[in-house]
């Protein structure tokens, strides 16, 4: 069993605390970055605190450009991926970020973009194909059927890794059993080798996302996914762990 961590706001992460809690444990983290220079700066800062933290890149755009990557982005925005060539990177394949979040508006936003045909999907796919010749890429997206996410720029290739979100905190209480049933019966059997991200531990870019109430709640999701044969779990997010306490980190480390 492997573990990986997303860090959307490295400036909010208490890296000293994480380092102290880790002791000699090694972890891999992907930090959100707006440029190669931004990534290099954070990698240098983090490595100075703890050499055992592998720091990889999670390219993002400005919110005006879409924040995440998809065929809805301009070609110029997609071209910013070139600067990360040669690194280990995670690319989010998601429609442009909405202005605000709550469950119903999120479902409306998702439904709207499922029905649309973006202009630059083929351009994004060509960019990914070019990058993957010398870049280790994780494509991350929603746990939807392939034909849907392909519209946005997702693609299937043996040289790519894949991550899907299992963010149970977003799911209203009355739908949680149905959500797990969907994952168990209709999604995981076709994505056994994928990374699966659990969360949320800390709030994301909207600031009002639902988060786990306790490490025990997160542990139930971990146990469910382990039982279903998931080999690599991703924890979103490391800054939330640093803010909420060492028990959150130790719960994530228990999976190995």
mmCIF file of C-alpha atoms in Angstrom:
data_model
loop_
_atom_site.group_PDB
_atom_site.id
_atom_site.type_symbol
_atom_site.label_atom_id
_atom_site.label_comp_id
_atom_site.label_asym_id
_atom_site.label_seq_id
_atom_site.Cartn_x
_atom_site.Cartn_y
_atom_site.Cartn_z
ATOM 1 C CA UNK A 1 0.000 0.000 0.000
ATOM 2 C CA UNK A 2 1.367 3.381 -1.032
ATOM 3 C CA UNK A 3 0.439 6.873 0.100
ATOM 4 C CA UNK A 4 0.709 10.299 -1.526
ATOM 5 C CA UNK A 5 -0.312 13.761 -0.324
ATOM 6 C CA UNK A 6 -1.773 16.746 -2.150
ATOM 7 C CA UNK A 7 -0.909 20.217 -0.854
ATOM 8 C CA UNK A 8 -3.018 22.925 -2.467
ATOM 9 C CA UNK A 9 -1.739 25.760 -0.283
ATOM 10 C CA UNK A 10 1.924 25.159 0.634
ATOM 11 C CA UNK A 11 2.021 28.564 2.319
ATOM 12 C CA UNK A 12 -0.618 27.327 4.805
ATOM 13 C CA UNK A 13 1.223 24.112 5.615
ATOM 14 C CA UNK A 14 3.311 24.015 8.776
ATOM 15 C CA UNK A 15 6.224 22.122 7.275
ATOM 16 C CA UNK A 16 8.163 22.133 10.538
ATOM 17 C CA UNK A 17 5.307 20.328 12.300
ATOM 18 C CA UNK A 18 5.003 17.812 9.480
ATOM 19 C CA UNK A 19 8.747 17.205 9.625
ATOM 20 C CA UNK A 20 8.710 16.693 13.398
ATOM 21 C CA UNK A 21 5.772 14.285 13.213
ATOM 22 C CA UNK A 22 7.322 12.296 10.371
ATOM 23 C CA UNK A 23 10.593 11.713 12.197
ATOM 24 C CA UNK A 24 12.432 9.514 9.644
ATOM 25 C CA UNK A 25 9.360 8.530 7.621
ATOM 26 C CA UNK A 26 9.453 9.359 3.899
ATOM 27 C CA UNK A 27 6.439 10.802 2.093
ATOM 28 C CA UNK A 28 5.608 12.085 -1.385
ATOM 29 C CA UNK A 29 3.742 15.363 -1.794
ATOM 30 C CA UNK A 30 2.481 17.257 -4.839
ATOM 31 C CA UNK A 31 2.340 21.003 -4.213
ATOM 32 C CA UNK A 32 0.118 23.378 -6.161
ATOM 33 C CA UNK A 33 2.268 25.848 -8.073
ATOM 34 C CA UNK A 34 1.638 28.660 -10.522
ATOM 35 C CA UNK A 35 4.981 28.384 -12.346
ATOM 36 C CA UNK A 36 8.192 26.373 -12.490
ATOM 37 C CA UNK A 37 9.912 29.110 -10.489
ATOM 38 C CA UNK A 38 7.183 28.911 -7.852
ATOM 39 C CA UNK A 39 7.632 25.142 -7.647
ATOM 40 C CA UNK A 40 11.424 25.395 -7.421
ATOM 41 C CA UNK A 41 11.128 27.916 -4.591
ATOM 42 C CA UNK A 42 8.815 25.709 -2.530
ATOM 43 C CA UNK A 43 10.846 22.589 -3.185
ATOM 44 C CA UNK A 44 13.972 24.349 -1.911
ATOM 45 C CA UNK A 45 12.160 25.571 1.221
ATOM 46 C CA UNK A 46 10.660 22.179 2.022
ATOM 47 C CA UNK A 47 13.840 20.211 1.353
ATOM 48 C CA UNK A 48 15.705 22.539 3.692
ATOM 49 C CA UNK A 49 13.323 21.467 6.462
ATOM 50 C CA UNK A 50 13.164 17.757 5.651
ATOM 51 C CA UNK A 51 15.050 15.841 2.959
ATOM 52 C CA UNK A 52 12.701 12.874 3.360
ATOM 53 C CA UNK A 53 9.797 14.743 1.748
ATOM 54 C CA UNK A 54 9.696 14.143 -2.001
ATOM 55 C CA UNK A 55 8.305 17.341 -3.523
ATOM 56 C CA UNK A 56 6.561 17.146 -6.894
ATOM 57 C CA UNK A 57 4.580 19.664 -8.928
ATOM 58 C CA UNK A 58 0.842 20.250 -9.199
ATOM 59 C CA UNK A 59 0.484 22.924 -11.909
ATOM 60 C CA UNK A 60 -2.435 25.321 -11.556
ATOM 61 C CA UNK A 61 -3.694 28.328 -13.478
ATOM 62 C CA UNK A 62 -5.182 31.581 -12.282
ATOM 63 C CA UNK A 63 -8.892 31.319 -11.531
ATOM 64 C CA UNK A 64 -9.581 33.578 -14.500
ATOM 65 C CA UNK A 65 -7.852 31.008 -16.723
ATOM 66 C CA UNK A 66 -9.808 28.113 -15.205
ATOM 67 C CA UNK A 67 -7.524 27.070 -12.304
ATOM 68 C CA UNK A 68 -7.586 23.436 -13.497
ATOM 69 C CA UNK A 69 -6.707 22.176 -16.968
ATOM 70 C CA UNK A 70 -9.244 21.109 -19.565
ATOM 71 C CA UNK A 71 -10.245 21.627 -23.161
ATOM 72 C CA UNK A 72 -12.119 24.699 -21.944
ATOM 73 C CA UNK A 73 -8.771 26.442 -21.318
ATOM 74 C CA UNK A 74 -7.082 28.587 -23.929
ATOM 75 C CA UNK A 75 -4.152 27.166 -25.853
ATOM 76 C CA UNK A 76 -1.934 29.731 -24.138
ATOM 77 C CA UNK A 77 -2.994 28.448 -20.717
ATOM 78 C CA UNK A 78 -2.387 24.846 -21.777
ATOM 79 C CA UNK A 79 1.077 25.818 -23.033
ATOM 80 C CA UNK A 80 2.100 26.755 -19.475
ATOM 81 C CA UNK A 81 2.484 23.021 -18.843
ATOM 82 C CA UNK A 82 5.661 23.049 -20.953
ATOM 83 C CA UNK A 83 7.686 24.597 -18.129
ATOM 84 C CA UNK A 84 7.178 21.478 -15.993
ATOM 85 C CA UNK A 85 8.762 19.133 -18.513
ATOM 86 C CA UNK A 86 11.033 16.565 -16.899
ATOM 87 C CA UNK A 87 9.366 16.685 -13.473
ATOM 88 C CA UNK A 88 6.874 14.466 -11.706
ATOM 89 C CA UNK A 89 3.580 16.324 -12.039
ATOM 90 C CA UNK A 90 -0.142 16.020 -11.378
ATOM 91 C CA UNK A 91 -2.539 17.559 -13.893
ATOM 92 C CA UNK A 92 -6.140 18.111 -12.849
ATOM 93 C CA UNK A 93 -8.503 17.474 -15.751
ATOM 94 C CA UNK A 94 -11.572 19.405 -14.650
ATOM 95 C CA UNK A 95 -13.814 22.124 -16.109
ATOM 96 C CA UNK A 96 -13.051 25.763 -15.196
ATOM 97 C CA UNK A 97 -13.488 26.515 -11.518
ATOM 98 C CA UNK A 98 -16.906 27.914 -10.540
ATOM 99 C CA UNK A 99 -17.183 31.156 -8.594
ATOM 100 C CA UNK A 100 -18.603 29.485 -5.488
ATOM 101 C CA UNK A 101 -19.383 26.055 -4.103
ATOM 102 C CA UNK A 102 -22.249 24.272 -2.442
ATOM 103 C CA UNK A 103 -23.547 20.799 -3.260
ATOM 104 C CA UNK A 104 -26.415 21.778 -5.565
ATOM 105 C CA UNK A 105 -24.453 24.433 -7.439
ATOM 106 C CA UNK A 106 -21.603 21.946 -7.784
ATOM 107 C CA UNK A 107 -23.876 19.343 -9.354
ATOM 108 C CA UNK A 108 -25.321 21.975 -11.708
ATOM 109 C CA UNK A 109 -21.811 23.094 -12.699
ATOM 110 C CA UNK A 110 -20.763 19.500 -13.346
ATOM 111 C CA UNK A 111 -23.874 18.690 -15.370
ATOM 112 C CA UNK A 112 -23.450 21.799 -17.490
ATOM 113 C CA UNK A 113 -19.883 20.926 -18.443
ATOM 114 C CA UNK A 114 -20.648 17.265 -19.069
ATOM 115 C CA UNK A 115 -23.001 18.394 -21.830
ATOM 116 C CA UNK A 116 -20.563 20.844 -23.442
ATOM 117 C CA UNK A 117 -17.895 20.185 -26.071
ATOM 118 C CA UNK A 118 -14.727 22.208 -25.305
ATOM 119 C CA UNK A 119 -12.740 23.789 -28.136
ATOM 120 C CA UNK A 120 -9.230 22.762 -27.084
ATOM 121 C CA UNK A 121 -9.552 19.171 -25.905
ATOM 122 C CA UNK A 122 -7.428 17.778 -28.739
ATOM 123 C CA UNK A 123 -4.799 20.446 -28.106
ATOM 124 C CA UNK A 124 -4.566 19.460 -24.431
ATOM 125 C CA UNK A 125 -4.275 15.776 -25.326
ATOM 126 C CA UNK A 126 -1.447 16.533 -27.763
ATOM 127 C CA UNK A 127 0.285 18.534 -25.038
ATOM 128 C CA UNK A 128 0.023 15.641 -22.592
ATOM 129 C CA UNK A 129 1.340 13.203 -25.214
ATOM 130 C CA UNK A 130 4.310 15.481 -25.836
ATOM 131 C CA UNK A 131 5.058 15.909 -22.136
ATOM 132 C CA UNK A 132 4.806 12.264 -21.185
ATOM 133 C CA UNK A 133 7.861 11.397 -23.288
ATOM 134 C CA UNK A 134 10.052 12.707 -20.466
ATOM 135 C CA UNK A 135 7.627 13.699 -17.691
ATOM 136 C CA UNK A 136 6.010 11.479 -15.055
ATOM 137 C CA UNK A 137 2.329 12.481 -15.173
ATOM 138 C CA UNK A 138 -0.665 11.754 -12.970
ATOM 139 C CA UNK A 139 -3.957 12.733 -14.587
ATOM 140 C CA UNK A 140 -6.493 13.510 -11.871
ATOM 141 C CA UNK A 141 -10.233 13.852 -12.369
ATOM 142 C CA UNK A 142 -13.712 12.974 -11.139
ATOM 143 C CA UNK A 143 -14.804 9.328 -10.783
ATOM 144 C CA UNK A 144 -16.926 9.477 -13.921
ATOM 145 C CA UNK A 145 -17.125 7.270 -16.980
ATOM 146 C CA UNK A 146 -14.209 7.567 -19.409
ATOM 147 C CA UNK A 147 -16.293 8.909 -22.285
ATOM 148 C CA UNK A 148 -17.263 11.911 -20.145
ATOM 149 C CA UNK A 149 -13.815 12.932 -18.915
ATOM 150 C CA UNK A 150 -12.307 12.348 -22.376
ATOM 151 C CA UNK A 151 -14.310 15.367 -23.537
ATOM 152 C CA UNK A 152 -12.320 17.541 -21.139
ATOM 153 C CA UNK A 153 -8.872 16.264 -22.137
ATOM 154 C CA UNK A 154 -8.442 13.065 -20.150
ATOM 155 C CA UNK A 155 -6.818 10.271 -22.126
ATOM 156 C CA UNK A 156 -5.831 6.646 -21.676
ATOM 157 C CA UNK A 157 -2.199 5.630 -22.076
ATOM 158 C CA UNK A 158 -0.003 3.011 -20.423
ATOM 159 C CA UNK A 159 2.635 5.678 -19.737
ATOM 160 C CA UNK A 160 0.280 7.748 -17.592
ATOM 161 C CA UNK A 161 -0.840 7.325 -13.990
ATOM 162 C CA UNK A 162 -4.361 8.160 -12.869
ATOM 163 C CA UNK A 163 -5.996 9.595 -9.783
ATOM 164 C CA UNK A 164 -9.691 9.782 -8.967
ATOM 165 C CA UNK A 165 -11.400 11.622 -6.137
ATOM 166 C CA UNK A 166 -13.203 9.764 -3.394
ATOM 167 C CA UNK A 167 -14.182 12.906 -1.511
ATOM 168 C CA UNK A 168 -16.914 11.479 0.663
ATOM 169 C CA UNK A 169 -17.167 14.678 2.701
ATOM 170 C CA UNK A 170 -18.844 16.332 -0.302
ATOM 171 C CA UNK A 171 -21.622 13.743 -0.354
ATOM 172 C CA UNK A 172 -24.779 14.440 1.702
ATOM 173 C CA UNK A 173 -25.434 11.902 4.450
ATOM 174 C CA UNK A 174 -28.421 10.322 2.704
ATOM 175 C CA UNK A 175 -26.346 9.537 -0.402
ATOM 176 C CA UNK A 176 -23.147 8.184 1.180
ATOM 177 C CA UNK A 177 -24.156 4.502 0.970
ATOM 178 C CA UNK A 178 -25.154 4.949 -2.670
ATOM 179 C CA UNK A 179 -21.825 6.679 -3.363
ATOM 180 C CA UNK A 180 -19.867 3.775 -1.881
ATOM 181 C CA UNK A 181 -22.000 1.306 -3.814
ATOM 182 C CA UNK A 182 -21.206 3.148 -7.058
ATOM 183 C CA UNK A 183 -17.486 3.045 -6.290
ATOM 184 C CA UNK A 184 -17.536 -0.607 -5.284
ATOM 185 C CA UNK A 185 -19.661 -1.996 -8.107
ATOM 186 C CA UNK A 186 -19.316 0.396 -11.009
ATOM 187 C CA UNK A 187 -16.024 2.268 -10.698
ATOM 188 C CA UNK A 188 -13.215 0.534 -8.800
ATOM 189 C CA UNK A 189 -13.459 -2.765 -10.723
ATOM 190 C CA UNK A 190 -12.364 -0.837 -13.833
ATOM 191 C CA UNK A 191 -9.699 1.307 -12.130
ATOM 192 C CA UNK A 192 -7.836 -1.102 -9.850
ATOM 193 C CA UNK A 193 -4.413 0.421 -10.566
ATOM 194 C CA UNK A 194 -5.483 4.031 -10.048
ATOM 195 C CA UNK A 195 -4.608 6.324 -7.176
ATOM 196 C CA UNK A 196 -7.693 7.171 -5.114
ATOM 197 C CA UNK A 197 -7.779 10.440 -3.175
ATOM 198 C CA UNK A 198 -9.647 10.649 0.129
ATOM 199 C CA UNK A 199 -10.834 13.856 1.697
ATOM 200 C CA UNK A 200 -11.216 16.477 2.515
ATOM 201 C CA UNK A 201 -9.003 16.902 5.563
ATOM 202 C CA UNK A 202 -8.664 20.666 5.166
ATOM 203 C CA UNK A 203 -10.700 23.168 3.197
ATOM 204 C CA UNK A 204 -9.821 23.844 -0.431
ATOM 205 C CA UNK A 205 -9.865 26.845 -2.697
ATOM 206 C CA UNK A 206 -13.506 27.774 -1.966
ATOM 207 C CA UNK A 207 -13.001 27.891 1.785
ATOM 208 C CA UNK A 208 -16.363 26.306 2.601
ATOM 209 C CA UNK A 209 -15.879 22.708 1.484
ATOM 210 C CA UNK A 210 -17.095 20.006 3.903
ATOM 211 C CA UNK A 211 -14.221 18.283 5.727
ATOM 212 C CA UNK A 212 -13.811 15.178 7.866
ATOM 213 C CA UNK A 213 -15.038 15.606 11.423
ATOM 214 C CA UNK A 214 -12.419 13.267 12.880
ATOM 215 C CA UNK A 215 -9.569 10.922 11.926
ATOM 216 C CA UNK A 216 -11.934 8.006 12.646
ATOM 217 C CA UNK A 217 -14.219 9.179 9.855
ATOM 218 C CA UNK A 218 -11.272 9.289 7.453
ATOM 219 C CA UNK A 219 -10.130 5.866 8.645
ATOM 220 C CA UNK A 220 -13.481 4.359 7.635
ATOM 221 C CA UNK A 221 -12.903 5.563 4.072
ATOM 222 C CA UNK A 222 -9.359 4.172 4.124
ATOM 223 C CA UNK A 223 -10.613 0.788 5.315
ATOM 224 C CA UNK A 224 -13.336 0.703 2.657
ATOM 225 C CA UNK A 225 -10.868 1.428 -0.151
ATOM 226 C CA UNK A 226 -8.253 -1.004 1.156
ATOM 227 C CA UNK A 227 -10.878 -3.741 1.308
ATOM 228 C CA UNK A 228 -11.724 -3.030 -2.328
ATOM 229 C CA UNK A 229 -8.093 -3.505 -3.350
ATOM 230 C CA UNK A 230 -6.905 0.079 -3.822
ATOM 231 C CA UNK A 231 -3.094 0.072 -3.739
ATOM 232 C CA UNK A 232 -2.311 3.808 -3.637
ATOM 233 C CA UNK A 233 -4.202 6.264 -1.457
ATOM 234 C CA UNK A 234 -3.860 10.017 -1.726
ATOM 235 C CA UNK A 235 -4.656 12.363 1.154
ATOM 236 C CA UNK A 236 -6.117 15.782 0.519
ATOM 237 C CA UNK A 237 -4.636 17.803 1.977
ATOM 238 C CA UNK A 238 -1.321 18.033 3.810
ATOM 239 C CA UNK A 239 -1.862 21.598 5.010
ATOM 240 C CA UNK A 240 -5.089 20.434 6.651
ATOM 241 C CA UNK A 241 -3.155 17.694 8.426
ATOM 242 C CA UNK A 242 -0.596 20.208 9.704
ATOM 243 C CA UNK A 243 -3.368 22.455 11.027
ATOM 244 C CA UNK A 244 -5.519 19.755 12.622
ATOM 245 C CA UNK A 245 -2.921 17.645 14.405
ATOM 246 C CA UNK A 246 -0.522 14.737 14.278
ATOM 247 C CA UNK A 247 -3.264 12.119 14.681
ATOM 248 C CA UNK A 248 -4.357 12.904 11.126
ATOM 249 C CA UNK A 249 -0.872 12.197 9.795
ATOM 250 C CA UNK A 250 -0.485 9.005 11.812
ATOM 251 C CA UNK A 251 -3.869 7.760 10.578
ATOM 252 C CA UNK A 252 -2.687 8.218 6.996
ATOM 253 C CA UNK A 253 0.638 6.522 7.735
ATOM 254 C CA UNK A 254 -1.097 3.458 9.190
ATOM 255 C CA UNK A 255 -2.176 2.255 5.747
ATOM 256 C CA UNK A 256 1.192 0.732 4.812
#
